[in-house]
Structure formats: structure tokens, C-alpha cells
Amino acid sequence: MDVKSKILIIGGTGNIGKYLVEASAKAGHPTFALVRESTISDPKRAAIIESFKSLGVIFLHGDLHNHQQLVNAIKQVDIVISAVGGDLVAHQVKIIEAIKEAGNIKRFLPSEFGVDVDRANAVEPAASLNRTKVEIRRAIEAEGIPYTYLVSNGFAGYLNYILNNFGDSFSASPPRDKIVILGDGNPKVVFTKEEDIAAYTIKAADDPRTLNKSVYITPPANTLSYNEIVSLWEKKIGKTLEKIYVPGDEVLKKIQEASMPLKLLLSLAYTFFVKGEIANFEIKASFGMEATELYPDVKYTTLDEYLIQFVSN
């Protein structure tokens, strides 16, 4: 019987982190989560901490700013996956330093979970976040640390928020009368359910084929234009929506006027929906591989299936 690699997830109680912890544990990996002591006792985190405990997750106390705690945690595992939030992306240099000192890590997956930052041309403030992620990539490579970069593209969990014009309406389901579309709605975008992103990530983390490569999650049934996603929704509710198209220059103006975090989300949306920077290049074997081709055994949720949950809301 194969011995499963030990996986440490940093940022495991966060937006994508909790799915990674669960996927790792369910895949049979000895799974470790780096958590602050204050997180363990935080009432707001109680449910997620209990769910981790029920899965047999091992908690290691520490944070990014305590070098020795990081080194001690990393020495106990084979693979490190970072799922830290955007404000901590630059701080991953501390993980790199600790991995270098520990000297035992077979693979490091930095916090990416978005577009391919080496190929997407974003506008501010997304451009700054992408540059920071690029700097982390180059630092990993410079230290000779074995890596996999996980390009998840869009999270399906944000889809309802996006279809509701980025929170203009706090509806529990997509619009049923009129809908706002950024740009002309034609560039292809990709949205995948977070559980599926996590399943692909855990498989890629321990796969010899993905060593020092980028892994792209672009499920064919989920690689659609915004117009095609709206069409799927229209078929679900049996109604044609009024469509309001917002030209690219107006989107840029909205980005300038918005405050954070909407400013960041709109700049990402401009990159996705107006410029089409997700699916506008060929994934070549020299730098990357596609997750659904690597792991056909993962039965991902299609966007058509995902939208069903909103019909009765």
C-alpha cells in the first residue's frame, strides 16, 4: 500500500483553505493545518475547527511571522500548500525561507487560486496583486524549491454575486428580469466549484507529472462566455432577461470610483470578462497541464448543474 504524503495547509480556515483541508483529509493524506492559538478558540471558527477535528486533521500552532514555528511545522510534512489571502501573499517569502531551512519539502504550492499571473494582463489594483504573485513564483524558482502553480481561474461561489452586478442586489439567486454584462459578454471565462478546485489541487500536489509546472483548471463544460452563462440561467427559469451591456471604458471608470474590496473585484472582472485574459492562450506542455485531462476520475460540477440550486430561491 502506498504511503500518502503528509500535507500542511497554511491559511486552512480561509475561503479556499477550508476546502483544501477537507479534500486532503478525505483523500487519505495525513493532513496538517497551521493555525494561530487564537483561531482555535475563536467562536466564529468553532464549526470549521470541529469539522477539521472530525476529519482527523492535526493542528500545528504558528503563523507566518514566527520563523521557528514555521520551520518546525514544515519539518513534519512532505508538501506545503499556501492558501493565504491577498493581503498576505507577499508574506509568503517567510514560507519560502522556512522551507529552505527545513530542507525536506517535496512540493510547495503557493497561494495562487486565480488567473495565470505570468500571462494575464490586469489593471490596478489586480495588477499589483498579480505582480506580487509573480515575485513569489520567481523567489521559489530562485531557491530551487520544487513547486506546482495552481491556476484555478474563477470560484463558482462568487457567481451569484457577479450575476447580481457585484452585490448591487443581495439576492439569493441570479436576476430574473434584467442583468448587467461587462463588455460584450463574448470572451470565455472559467468558473469551478470550490470543492472541485480543492480536489484537483490535492491530486496535483502529489503528482510527479506536475512537478515544476502550472496546472490549469479549465473544465470544458465550465469554460463559457458570460453570454453563455446567462443563457444557461435563462433556460433554467424559462425566461429571457433584459441585458444591459457596460462598455469596457465605463468599467474602468467604475474601478476608479469604487473603494476596496469592490475595486479589486471589478479590476479582476475587467481582466476576466472584458479583456478575456483567462482562456486566451494555449496550455503548452512546456509550462503547464490541464486538470480535467490529468484527472478524468474527478467528476466536477458543471455550471449548468451548479445553477440548479438557485431556481427555487
PDB file of C-alpha atoms in Angstrom:
ATOM      1  CA  MET A   1       0.000   0.000   0.000  1.00  0.00           C
ATOM      2  CA  ASP A   2       1.303   3.448  -0.979  1.00  0.00           C
ATOM      3  CA  VAL A   3       2.165   5.760   1.890  1.00  0.00           C
ATOM      4  CA  LYS A   4       0.309   9.029   1.411  1.00  0.00           C
ATOM      5  CA  SER A   5       2.277  12.264   1.538  1.00  0.00           C
ATOM      6  CA  LYS A   6       1.815  14.447   4.585  1.00  0.00           C
ATOM      7  CA  ILE A   7       0.270  17.778   3.604  1.00  0.00           C
ATOM      8  CA  LEU A   8       0.426  21.069   5.520  1.00  0.00           C
ATOM      9  CA  ILE A   9      -2.103  23.743   4.596  1.00  0.00           C
ATOM     10  CA  ILE A  10      -1.375  27.328   5.624  1.00  0.00           C
ATOM     11  CA  GLY A  11      -4.485  29.515   5.639  1.00  0.00           C
ATOM     12  CA  GLY A  12      -6.677  26.447   6.094  1.00  0.00           C
ATOM     13  CA  THR A  13      -9.642  28.227   7.686  1.00  0.00           C
ATOM     14  CA  GLY A  14      -9.949  30.726   4.830  1.00  0.00           C
ATOM     15  CA  ASN A  15     -12.142  30.941   1.749  1.00  0.00           C
ATOM     16  CA  ILE A  16     -10.473  28.202  -0.314  1.00  0.00           C
ATOM     17  CA  GLY A  17      -8.313  26.838   2.507  1.00  0.00           C
ATOM     18  CA  LYS A  18     -11.151  25.016   4.265  1.00  0.00           C
ATOM     19  CA  TYR A  19     -11.949  23.100   1.076  1.00  0.00           C
ATOM     20  CA  LEU A  20      -8.288  22.145   0.648  1.00  0.00           C
ATOM     21  CA  VAL A  21      -8.065  20.800   4.206  1.00  0.00           C
ATOM     22  CA  GLU A  22     -11.207  18.728   3.708  1.00  0.00           C
ATOM     23  CA  ALA A  23     -10.110  17.405   0.294  1.00  0.00           C
ATOM     24  CA  SER A  24      -6.686  16.441   1.608  1.00  0.00           C
ATOM     25  CA  ALA A  25      -8.094  14.580   4.613  1.00  0.00           C
ATOM     26  CA  LYS A  26     -10.765  12.822   2.549  1.00  0.00           C
ATOM     27  CA  ALA A  27      -8.110  11.735   0.035  1.00  0.00           C
ATOM     28  CA  GLY A  28      -6.352   9.929   2.874  1.00  0.00           C
ATOM     29  CA  HIS A  29      -3.390  12.256   3.317  1.00  0.00           C
ATOM     30  CA  PRO A  30      -2.170  12.890   6.860  1.00  0.00           C
ATOM     31  CA  THR A  31      -3.370  16.500   6.909  1.00  0.00           C
ATOM     32  CA  PHE A  32      -1.945  19.322   8.999  1.00  0.00           C
ATOM     33  CA  ALA A  33      -3.296  22.856   9.399  1.00  0.00           C
ATOM     34  CA  LEU A  34      -1.146  25.724  10.630  1.00  0.00           C
ATOM     35  CA  VAL A  35      -3.346  27.802  12.925  1.00  0.00           C
ATOM     36  CA  ARG A  36      -2.887  30.531  15.478  1.00  0.00           C
ATOM     37  CA  GLU A  37      -3.911  29.611  19.021  1.00  0.00           C
ATOM     38  CA  SER A  38      -6.411  32.483  18.861  1.00  0.00           C
ATOM     39  CA  THR A  39      -8.078  30.813  15.851  1.00  0.00           C
ATOM     40  CA  ILE A  40      -8.638  27.566  17.758  1.00  0.00           C
ATOM     41  CA  SER A  41     -10.518  29.464  20.496  1.00  0.00           C
ATOM     42  CA  ASP A  42     -12.380  31.865  18.179  1.00  0.00           C
ATOM     43  CA  PRO A  43     -16.164  31.205  18.472  1.00  0.00           C
ATOM     44  CA  LYS A  44     -16.602  32.287  14.821  1.00  0.00           C
ATOM     45  CA  ARG A  45     -14.258  29.476  13.758  1.00  0.00           C
ATOM     46  CA  ALA A  46     -15.712  26.835  16.079  1.00  0.00           C
ATOM     47  CA  ALA A  47     -17.723  24.998  13.413  1.00  0.00           C
ATOM     48  CA  ILE A  48     -14.849  24.741  10.962  1.00  0.00           C
ATOM     49  CA  ILE A  49     -12.391  23.681  13.686  1.00  0.00           C
ATOM     50  CA  GLU A  50     -14.791  20.952  14.807  1.00  0.00           C
ATOM     51  CA  SER A  51     -15.248  19.732  11.223  1.00  0.00           C
ATOM     52  CA  PHE A  52     -11.457  19.532  10.842  1.00  0.00           C
ATOM     53  CA  LYS A  53     -11.187  17.576  14.080  1.00  0.00           C
ATOM     54  CA  SER A  54     -13.814  15.101  12.857  1.00  0.00           C
ATOM     55  CA  LEU A  55     -11.685  14.519   9.742  1.00  0.00           C
ATOM     56  CA  GLY A  56      -8.606  13.786  11.830  1.00  0.00           C
ATOM     57  CA  VAL A  57      -6.778  16.994  10.888  1.00  0.00           C
ATOM     58  CA  ILE A  58      -3.703  17.718  13.020  1.00  0.00           C
ATOM     59  CA  PHE A  59      -3.398  21.314  14.215  1.00  0.00           C
ATOM     60  CA  LEU A  60       0.055  22.879  14.381  1.00  0.00           C
ATOM     61  CA  HIS A  61       0.273  26.192  16.230  1.00  0.00           C
ATOM     62  CA  GLY A  62       2.084  29.002  14.477  1.00  0.00           C
ATOM     63  CA  ASP A  63       1.853  31.823  11.969  1.00  0.00           C
ATOM     64  CA  LEU A  64       3.828  33.326   9.114  1.00  0.00           C
ATOM     65  CA  HIS A  65       5.726  35.710  11.359  1.00  0.00           C
ATOM     66  CA  ASN A  66       7.259  33.118  13.693  1.00  0.00           C
ATOM     67  CA  HIS A  67      10.109  31.587  11.715  1.00  0.00           C
ATOM     68  CA  GLN A  68      10.918  28.761  14.117  1.00  0.00           C
ATOM     69  CA  GLN A  69       7.282  27.694  14.423  1.00  0.00           C
ATOM     70  CA  LEU A  70       7.049  27.629  10.623  1.00  0.00           C
ATOM     71  CA  VAL A  71      10.228  25.551  10.297  1.00  0.00           C
ATOM     72  CA  ASN A  72       9.065  23.128  12.998  1.00  0.00           C
ATOM     73  CA  ALA A  73       5.703  22.662  11.262  1.00  0.00           C
ATOM     74  CA  ILE A  74       7.233  22.224   7.815  1.00  0.00           C
ATOM     75  CA  LYS A  75       9.686  19.588   9.063  1.00  0.00           C
ATOM     76  CA  GLN A  76       6.716  17.356   9.927  1.00  0.00           C
ATOM     77  CA  VAL A  77       5.319  17.160   6.385  1.00  0.00           C
ATOM     78  CA  ASP A  78       6.169  16.450   2.739  1.00  0.00           C
ATOM     79  CA  ILE A  79       4.054  19.033   0.921  1.00  0.00           C
ATOM     80  CA  VAL A  80       3.131  22.634   1.787  1.00  0.00           C
ATOM     81  CA  ILE A  81       0.053  24.305   0.289  1.00  0.00           C
ATOM     82  CA  SER A  82      -0.458  28.002   0.971  1.00  0.00           C
ATOM     83  CA  ALA A  83      -3.979  29.397   0.847  1.00  0.00           C
ATOM     84  CA  VAL A  84      -3.276  32.756   2.467  1.00  0.00           C
ATOM     85  CA  GLY A  85      -5.435  35.718   1.494  1.00  0.00           C
ATOM     86  CA  GLY A  86      -4.427  38.543  -0.838  1.00  0.00           C
ATOM     87  CA  ASP A  87      -3.090  40.758   1.947  1.00  0.00           C
ATOM     88  CA  LEU A  88      -0.612  38.036   2.967  1.00  0.00           C
ATOM     89  CA  VAL A  89       0.573  36.925  -0.480  1.00  0.00           C
ATOM     90  CA  ALA A  90       3.811  38.940  -0.205  1.00  0.00           C
ATOM     91  CA  HIS A  91       4.484  37.411   3.228  1.00  0.00           C
ATOM     92  CA  GLN A  92       4.929  34.009   1.596  1.00  0.00           C
ATOM     93  CA  VAL A  93       8.637  34.854   1.387  1.00  0.00           C
ATOM     94  CA  LYS A  94       8.628  33.728   5.021  1.00  0.00           C
ATOM     95  CA  ILE A  95       7.289  30.306   3.981  1.00  0.00           C
ATOM     96  CA  ILE A  96       9.994  30.110   1.310  1.00  0.00           C
ATOM     97  CA  GLU A  97      12.677  30.892   3.901  1.00  0.00           C
ATOM     98  CA  ALA A  98      11.305  28.243   6.253  1.00  0.00           C
ATOM     99  CA  ILE A  99      11.053  25.607   3.503  1.00  0.00           C
ATOM    100  CA  LYS A 100      14.646  26.341   2.516  1.00  0.00           C
ATOM    101  CA  GLU A 101      15.834  25.910   6.101  1.00  0.00           C
ATOM    102  CA  ALA A 102      13.762  22.769   6.740  1.00  0.00           C
ATOM    103  CA  GLY A 103      15.165  21.138   3.594  1.00  0.00           C
ATOM    104  CA  ASN A 104      12.639  18.295   3.396  1.00  0.00           C
ATOM    105  CA  ILE A 105       9.757  19.572   1.248  1.00  0.00           C
ATOM    106  CA  LYS A 106       8.870  17.621  -1.903  1.00  0.00           C
ATOM    107  CA  ARG A 107       6.472  20.276  -3.244  1.00  0.00           C
ATOM    108  CA  PHE A 108       5.279  23.796  -2.487  1.00  0.00           C
ATOM    109  CA  LEU A 109       2.045  25.219  -3.880  1.00  0.00           C
ATOM    110  CA  PRO A 110       1.944  28.986  -3.206  1.00  0.00           C
ATOM    111  CA  SER A 111      -1.338  30.844  -2.861  1.00  0.00           C
ATOM    112  CA  GLU A 112      -2.425  31.412  -6.468  1.00  0.00           C
ATOM    113  CA  PHE A 113      -6.039  30.292  -6.980  1.00  0.00           C
ATOM    114  CA  GLY A 114      -6.875  32.710  -9.770  1.00  0.00           C
ATOM    115  CA  VAL A 115      -5.554  33.564 -13.240  1.00  0.00           C
ATOM    116  CA  ASP A 116      -2.116  32.663 -14.608  1.00  0.00           C
ATOM    117  CA  VAL A 117      -0.232  35.679 -13.283  1.00  0.00           C
ATOM    118  CA  ASP A 118       2.615  35.159 -15.750  1.00  0.00           C
ATOM    119  CA  ARG A 119       0.222  35.550 -18.678  1.00  0.00           C
ATOM    120  CA  ALA A 120      -2.731  37.718 -17.596  1.00  0.00           C
ATOM    121  CA  ASN A 121      -2.536  41.476 -18.183  1.00  0.00           C
ATOM    122  CA  ALA A 122      -4.597  43.048 -15.418  1.00  0.00           C
ATOM    123  CA  VAL A 123      -5.442  46.621 -14.450  1.00  0.00           C
ATOM    124  CA  GLU A 124      -4.948  48.087 -10.976  1.00  0.00           C
ATOM    125  CA  PRO A 125      -5.434  47.059  -8.244  1.00  0.00           C
ATOM    126  CA  ALA A 126      -5.477  43.457  -9.535  1.00  0.00           C
ATOM    127  CA  ALA A 127      -2.228  44.173 -11.407  1.00  0.00           C
ATOM    128  CA  SER A 128      -0.359  44.795  -8.139  1.00  0.00           C
ATOM    129  CA  LEU A 129      -1.654  41.572  -6.599  1.00  0.00           C
ATOM    130  CA  ASN A 130      -0.633  39.653  -9.719  1.00  0.00           C
ATOM    131  CA  ARG A 131       2.850  41.219  -9.662  1.00  0.00           C
ATOM    132  CA  THR A 132       3.278  40.107  -6.060  1.00  0.00           C
ATOM    133  CA  LYS A 133       2.292  36.561  -7.014  1.00  0.00           C
ATOM    134  CA  VAL A 134       4.814  36.677  -9.874  1.00  0.00           C
ATOM    135  CA  GLU A 135       7.528  37.798  -7.430  1.00  0.00           C
ATOM    136  CA  ILE A 136       6.693  34.829  -5.178  1.00  0.00           C
ATOM    137  CA  ARG A 137       6.947  32.475  -8.171  1.00  0.00           C
ATOM    138  CA  ARG A 138      10.382  33.819  -9.082  1.00  0.00           C
ATOM    139  CA  ALA A 139      11.556  33.585  -5.448  1.00  0.00           C
ATOM    140  CA  ILE A 140      10.503  29.919  -5.276  1.00  0.00           C
ATOM    141  CA  GLU A 141      12.341  29.157  -8.510  1.00  0.00           C
ATOM    142  CA  ALA A 142      15.459  31.069  -7.421  1.00  0.00           C
ATOM    143  CA  GLU A 143      15.677  28.935  -4.268  1.00  0.00           C
ATOM    144  CA  GLY A 144      15.264  25.712  -6.257  1.00  0.00           C
ATOM    145  CA  ILE A 145      12.160  24.690  -4.302  1.00  0.00           C
ATOM    146  CA  PRO A 146      10.026  22.079  -6.133  1.00  0.00           C
ATOM    147  CA  TYR A 147       6.665  23.660  -6.956  1.00  0.00           C
ATOM    148  CA  THR A 148       3.298  23.424  -8.649  1.00  0.00           C
ATOM    149  CA  TYR A 149       1.343  26.573  -9.535  1.00  0.00           C
ATOM    150  CA  LEU A 150      -2.409  26.025  -9.348  1.00  0.00           C
ATOM    151  CA  VAL A 151      -4.356  28.214 -11.786  1.00  0.00           C
ATOM    152  CA  SER A 152      -7.937  27.746 -10.626  1.00  0.00           C
ATOM    153  CA  ASN A 153      -9.499  30.663 -12.534  1.00  0.00           C
ATOM    154  CA  GLY A 154     -12.905  31.672 -11.113  1.00  0.00           C
ATOM    155  CA  PHE A 155     -14.625  30.312  -7.990  1.00  0.00           C
ATOM    156  CA  ALA A 156     -18.237  29.290  -8.649  1.00  0.00           C
ATOM    157  CA  GLY A 157     -19.100  30.541  -5.163  1.00  0.00           C
ATOM    158  CA  TYR A 158     -18.788  34.108  -6.468  1.00  0.00           C
ATOM    159  CA  LEU A 159     -21.021  33.537  -9.479  1.00  0.00           C
ATOM    160  CA  ASN A 160     -24.322  34.633  -7.946  1.00  0.00           C
ATOM    161  CA  TYR A 161     -22.660  37.778  -6.566  1.00  0.00           C
ATOM    162  CA  ILE A 162     -21.239  38.553 -10.024  1.00  0.00           C
ATOM    163  CA  LEU A 163     -24.507  37.871 -11.839  1.00  0.00           C
ATOM    164  CA  ASN A 164     -26.169  40.275  -9.384  1.00  0.00           C
ATOM    165  CA  ASN A 165     -23.855  43.036 -10.654  1.00  0.00           C
ATOM    166  CA  PHE A 166     -21.267  42.594  -7.892  1.00  0.00           C
ATOM    167  CA  GLY A 167     -23.635  42.877  -4.996  1.00  0.00           C
ATOM    168  CA  ASP A 168     -25.886  45.648  -6.321  1.00  0.00           C
ATOM    169  CA  SER A 169     -28.651  43.290  -5.295  1.00  0.00           C
ATOM    170  CA  PHE A 170     -28.206  40.929  -2.351  1.00  0.00           C
ATOM    171  CA  SER A 171     -30.475  38.334  -3.916  1.00  0.00           C
ATOM    172  CA  ALA A 172     -30.184  34.651  -3.036  1.00  0.00           C
ATOM    173  CA  SER A 173     -30.357  33.843  -6.746  1.00  0.00           C
ATOM    174  CA  PRO A 174     -29.336  35.422 -10.078  1.00  0.00           C
ATOM    175  CA  PRO A 175     -31.569  38.142 -11.577  1.00  0.00           C
ATOM    176  CA  ARG A 176     -34.914  37.226 -13.128  1.00  0.00           C
ATOM    177  CA  ASP A 177     -35.688  40.440 -15.020  1.00  0.00           C
ATOM    178  CA  LYS A 178     -32.562  42.288 -16.193  1.00  0.00           C
ATOM    179  CA  ILE A 179     -28.872  41.562 -15.977  1.00  0.00           C
ATOM    180  CA  VAL A 180     -25.715  43.679 -16.307  1.00  0.00           C
ATOM    181  CA  ILE A 181     -22.957  42.309 -18.577  1.00  0.00           C
ATOM    182  CA  LEU A 182     -19.471  43.800 -18.549  1.00  0.00           C
ATOM    183  CA  GLY A 183     -18.058  44.306 -22.048  1.00  0.00           C
ATOM    184  CA  ASP A 184     -19.742  42.435 -24.899  1.00  0.00           C
ATOM    185  CA  GLY A 185     -20.054  39.185 -22.919  1.00  0.00           C
ATOM    186  CA  ASN A 186     -18.178  37.138 -25.523  1.00  0.00           C
ATOM    187  CA  PRO A 187     -14.735  36.285 -24.007  1.00  0.00           C
ATOM    188  CA  LYS A 188     -14.513  32.819 -22.474  1.00  0.00           C
ATOM    189  CA  VAL A 189     -14.324  32.657 -18.678  1.00  0.00           C
ATOM    190  CA  VAL A 190     -13.960  29.709 -16.302  1.00  0.00           C
ATOM    191  CA  PHE A 191     -15.804  29.057 -13.039  1.00  0.00           C
ATOM    192  CA  THR A 192     -15.382  25.902 -10.977  1.00  0.00           C
ATOM    193  CA  LYS A 193     -16.942  24.831  -7.705  1.00  0.00           C
ATOM    194  CA  GLU A 194     -14.543  25.277  -4.776  1.00  0.00           C
ATOM    195  CA  GLU A 195     -14.798  21.615  -3.736  1.00  0.00           C
ATOM    196  CA  ASP A 196     -13.684  20.584  -7.223  1.00  0.00           C
ATOM    197  CA  ILE A 197     -10.808  23.092  -7.235  1.00  0.00           C
ATOM    198  CA  ALA A 198      -9.655  21.564  -3.952  1.00  0.00           C
ATOM    199  CA  ALA A 199      -9.911  18.004  -5.279  1.00  0.00           C
ATOM    200  CA  TYR A 200      -7.780  18.867  -8.326  1.00  0.00           C
ATOM    201  CA  THR A 201      -5.279  20.748  -6.158  1.00  0.00           C
ATOM    202  CA  ILE A 202      -4.685  17.814  -3.802  1.00  0.00           C
ATOM    203  CA  LYS A 203      -4.233  15.419  -6.714  1.00  0.00           C
ATOM    204  CA  ALA A 204      -1.777  17.785  -8.446  1.00  0.00           C
ATOM    205  CA  ALA A 205       0.203  18.400  -5.245  1.00  0.00           C
ATOM    206  CA  ASP A 206       1.490  14.823  -5.160  1.00  0.00           C
ATOM    207  CA  ASP A 207       1.670  14.044  -8.887  1.00  0.00           C
ATOM    208  CA  PRO A 208       5.163  13.582 -10.420  1.00  0.00           C
ATOM    209  CA  ARG A 209       3.785  14.851 -13.752  1.00  0.00           C
ATOM    210  CA  THR A 210       3.016  18.286 -12.303  1.00  0.00           C
ATOM    211  CA  LEU A 211       6.429  18.901 -10.735  1.00  0.00           C
ATOM    212  CA  ASN A 212       7.602  22.430 -11.600  1.00  0.00           C
ATOM    213  CA  LYS A 213       4.554  23.003 -13.815  1.00  0.00           C
ATOM    214  CA  SER A 214       1.396  25.075 -13.764  1.00  0.00           C
ATOM    215  CA  VAL A 215      -1.874  23.161 -13.504  1.00  0.00           C
ATOM    216  CA  TYR A 216      -4.874  24.858 -15.116  1.00  0.00           C
ATOM    217  CA  ILE A 217      -8.420  24.081 -14.047  1.00  0.00           C
ATOM    218  CA  THR A 218     -10.448  24.672 -17.203  1.00  0.00           C
ATOM    219  CA  PRO A 219     -13.319  22.155 -17.256  1.00  0.00           C
ATOM    220  CA  PRO A 220     -14.803  22.186 -20.784  1.00  0.00           C
ATOM    221  CA  ALA A 221     -18.404  22.482 -19.536  1.00  0.00           C
ATOM    222  CA  ASN A 222     -17.390  25.415 -17.320  1.00  0.00           C
ATOM    223  CA  THR A 223     -15.395  27.342 -19.933  1.00  0.00           C
ATOM    224  CA  LEU A 224     -18.128  29.609 -21.236  1.00  0.00           C
ATOM    225  CA  SER A 225     -18.691  33.214 -22.203  1.00  0.00           C
ATOM    226  CA  TYR A 226     -20.708  35.440 -19.886  1.00  0.00           C
ATOM    227  CA  ASN A 227     -23.443  35.453 -22.527  1.00  0.00           C
ATOM    228  CA  GLU A 228     -23.475  31.639 -22.477  1.00  0.00           C
ATOM    229  CA  ILE A 229     -23.704  31.577 -18.662  1.00  0.00           C
ATOM    230  CA  VAL A 230     -26.658  33.998 -18.817  1.00  0.00           C
ATOM    231  CA  SER A 231     -28.253  31.777 -21.467  1.00  0.00           C
ATOM    232  CA  LEU A 232     -27.933  28.746 -19.154  1.00  0.00           C
ATOM    233  CA  TRP A 233     -29.725  30.708 -16.433  1.00  0.00           C
ATOM    234  CA  GLU A 234     -32.453  31.847 -18.810  1.00  0.00           C
ATOM    235  CA  LYS A 235     -33.139  28.225 -19.769  1.00  0.00           C
ATOM    236  CA  LYS A 236     -33.338  27.283 -16.078  1.00  0.00           C
ATOM    237  CA  ILE A 237     -36.012  29.895 -15.327  1.00  0.00           C
ATOM    238  CA  GLY A 238     -37.727  29.762 -18.737  1.00  0.00           C
ATOM    239  CA  LYS A 239     -37.406  33.492 -19.286  1.00  0.00           C
ATOM    240  CA  THR A 240     -35.373  35.874 -21.460  1.00  0.00           C
ATOM    241  CA  LEU A 241     -33.672  38.608 -19.456  1.00  0.00           C
ATOM    242  CA  GLU A 242     -33.166  42.225 -20.446  1.00  0.00           C
ATOM    243  CA  LYS A 243     -29.405  42.635 -20.981  1.00  0.00           C
ATOM    244  CA  ILE A 244     -27.546  45.827 -20.123  1.00  0.00           C
ATOM    245  CA  TYR A 245     -24.060  45.868 -21.643  1.00  0.00           C
ATOM    246  CA  VAL A 246     -21.430  48.055 -19.960  1.00  0.00           C
ATOM    247  CA  PRO A 247     -18.576  49.086 -22.319  1.00  0.00           C
ATOM    248  CA  GLY A 248     -15.002  48.480 -21.171  1.00  0.00           C
ATOM    249  CA  ASP A 249     -14.218  52.186 -20.672  1.00  0.00           C
ATOM    250  CA  GLU A 250     -17.214  52.522 -18.340  1.00  0.00           C
ATOM    251  CA  VAL A 251     -15.985  49.512 -16.337  1.00  0.00           C
ATOM    252  CA  LEU A 252     -12.589  51.240 -15.987  1.00  0.00           C
ATOM    253  CA  LYS A 253     -14.361  54.351 -14.709  1.00  0.00           C
ATOM    254  CA  LYS A 254     -16.296  52.263 -12.158  1.00  0.00           C
ATOM    255  CA  ILE A 255     -12.989  50.759 -10.962  1.00  0.00           C
ATOM    256  CA  GLN A 256     -11.586  54.252 -10.402  1.00  0.00           C
ATOM    257  CA  GLU A 257     -14.656  55.323  -8.421  1.00  0.00           C
ATOM    258  CA  ALA A 258     -15.029  52.156  -6.309  1.00  0.00           C
ATOM    259  CA  SER A 259     -13.435  51.516  -2.921  1.00  0.00           C
ATOM    260  CA  MET A 260     -11.934  48.246  -1.724  1.00  0.00           C
ATOM    261  CA  PRO A 261     -12.804  45.381  -1.878  1.00  0.00           C
ATOM    262  CA  LEU A 262     -15.174  46.159  -4.781  1.00  0.00           C
ATOM    263  CA  LYS A 263     -12.326  47.977  -6.567  1.00  0.00           C
ATOM    264  CA  LEU A 264     -10.251  44.774  -6.618  1.00  0.00           C
ATOM    265  CA  LEU A 265     -13.187  42.596  -7.665  1.00  0.00           C
ATOM    266  CA  LEU A 266     -14.089  44.938 -10.532  1.00  0.00           C
ATOM    267  CA  SER A 267     -10.467  45.054 -11.730  1.00  0.00           C
ATOM    268  CA  LEU A 268     -10.439  41.245 -11.756  1.00  0.00           C
ATOM    269  CA  ALA A 269     -13.778  41.258 -13.578  1.00  0.00           C
ATOM    270  CA  TYR A 270     -12.352  43.619 -16.202  1.00  0.00           C
ATOM    271  CA  THR A 271      -9.472  41.163 -16.696  1.00  0.00           C
ATOM    272  CA  PHE A 272     -11.870  38.206 -16.904  1.00  0.00           C
ATOM    273  CA  PHE A 273     -14.929  39.459 -18.731  1.00  0.00           C
ATOM    274  CA  VAL A 274     -13.816  42.450 -20.794  1.00  0.00           C
ATOM    275  CA  LYS A 275     -10.247  41.557 -21.764  1.00  0.00           C
ATOM    276  CA  GLY A 276     -10.729  37.775 -21.765  1.00  0.00           C
ATOM    277  CA  GLU A 277      -7.375  37.055 -20.119  1.00  0.00           C
ATOM    278  CA  ILE A 278      -8.349  33.572 -18.826  1.00  0.00           C
ATOM    279  CA  ALA A 279      -8.734  31.332 -21.835  1.00  0.00           C
ATOM    280  CA  ASN A 280      -6.889  33.344 -24.475  1.00  0.00           C
ATOM    281  CA  PHE A 281      -3.760  31.174 -24.723  1.00  0.00           C
ATOM    282  CA  GLU A 282      -2.874  27.566 -25.409  1.00  0.00           C
ATOM    283  CA  ILE A 283      -1.703  25.480 -22.467  1.00  0.00           C
ATOM    284  CA  LYS A 284       1.589  24.050 -23.703  1.00  0.00           C
ATOM    285  CA  ALA A 285       3.326  21.024 -22.183  1.00  0.00           C
ATOM    286  CA  SER A 286       6.476  23.106 -21.716  1.00  0.00           C
ATOM    287  CA  PHE A 287       4.873  25.080 -18.886  1.00  0.00           C
ATOM    288  CA  GLY A 288       1.534  23.559 -17.940  1.00  0.00           C
ATOM    289  CA  MET A 289      -1.079  20.845 -17.860  1.00  0.00           C
ATOM    290  CA  GLU A 290      -4.876  20.825 -17.721  1.00  0.00           C
ATOM    291  CA  ALA A 291      -6.506  19.333 -14.619  1.00  0.00           C
ATOM    292  CA  THR A 292      -9.544  17.638 -16.162  1.00  0.00           C
ATOM    293  CA  GLU A 293      -7.277  15.858 -18.652  1.00  0.00           C
ATOM    294  CA  LEU A 294      -4.882  14.779 -15.891  1.00  0.00           C
ATOM    295  CA  TYR A 295      -7.635  13.623 -13.537  1.00  0.00           C
ATOM    296  CA  PRO A 296     -10.672  12.407 -15.503  1.00  0.00           C
ATOM    297  CA  ASP A 297     -11.769  10.482 -12.392  1.00  0.00           C
ATOM    298  CA  VAL A 298     -12.751  13.755 -10.688  1.00  0.00           C
ATOM    299  CA  LYS A 299     -16.409  14.283 -11.537  1.00  0.00           C
ATOM    300  CA  TYR A 300     -16.679  18.053 -11.494  1.00  0.00           C
ATOM    301  CA  THR A 301     -19.906  20.004 -11.130  1.00  0.00           C
ATOM    302  CA  THR A 302     -20.815  21.729 -14.397  1.00  0.00           C
ATOM    303  CA  LEU A 303     -22.080  25.308 -14.334  1.00  0.00           C
ATOM    304  CA  ASP A 304     -25.373  24.038 -15.716  1.00  0.00           C
ATOM    305  CA  GLU A 305     -25.666  21.745 -12.672  1.00  0.00           C
ATOM    306  CA  TYR A 306     -24.430  24.446 -10.313  1.00  0.00           C
ATOM    307  CA  LEU A 307     -27.160  26.915 -11.328  1.00  0.00           C
ATOM    308  CA  ILE A 308     -29.959  24.443 -10.460  1.00  0.00           C
ATOM    309  CA  GLN A 309     -29.658  25.306  -6.738  1.00  0.00           C
ATOM    310  CA  PHE A 310     -30.840  28.881  -7.420  1.00  0.00           C
ATOM    311  CA  VAL A 311     -34.004  28.070  -9.354  1.00  0.00           C
ATOM    312  CA  SER A 312     -36.253  27.646  -6.311  1.00  0.00           C
ATOM    313  CA  ASN A 313     -34.757  30.582  -4.356  1.00  0.00           C
TER     314      ASN A 313
END
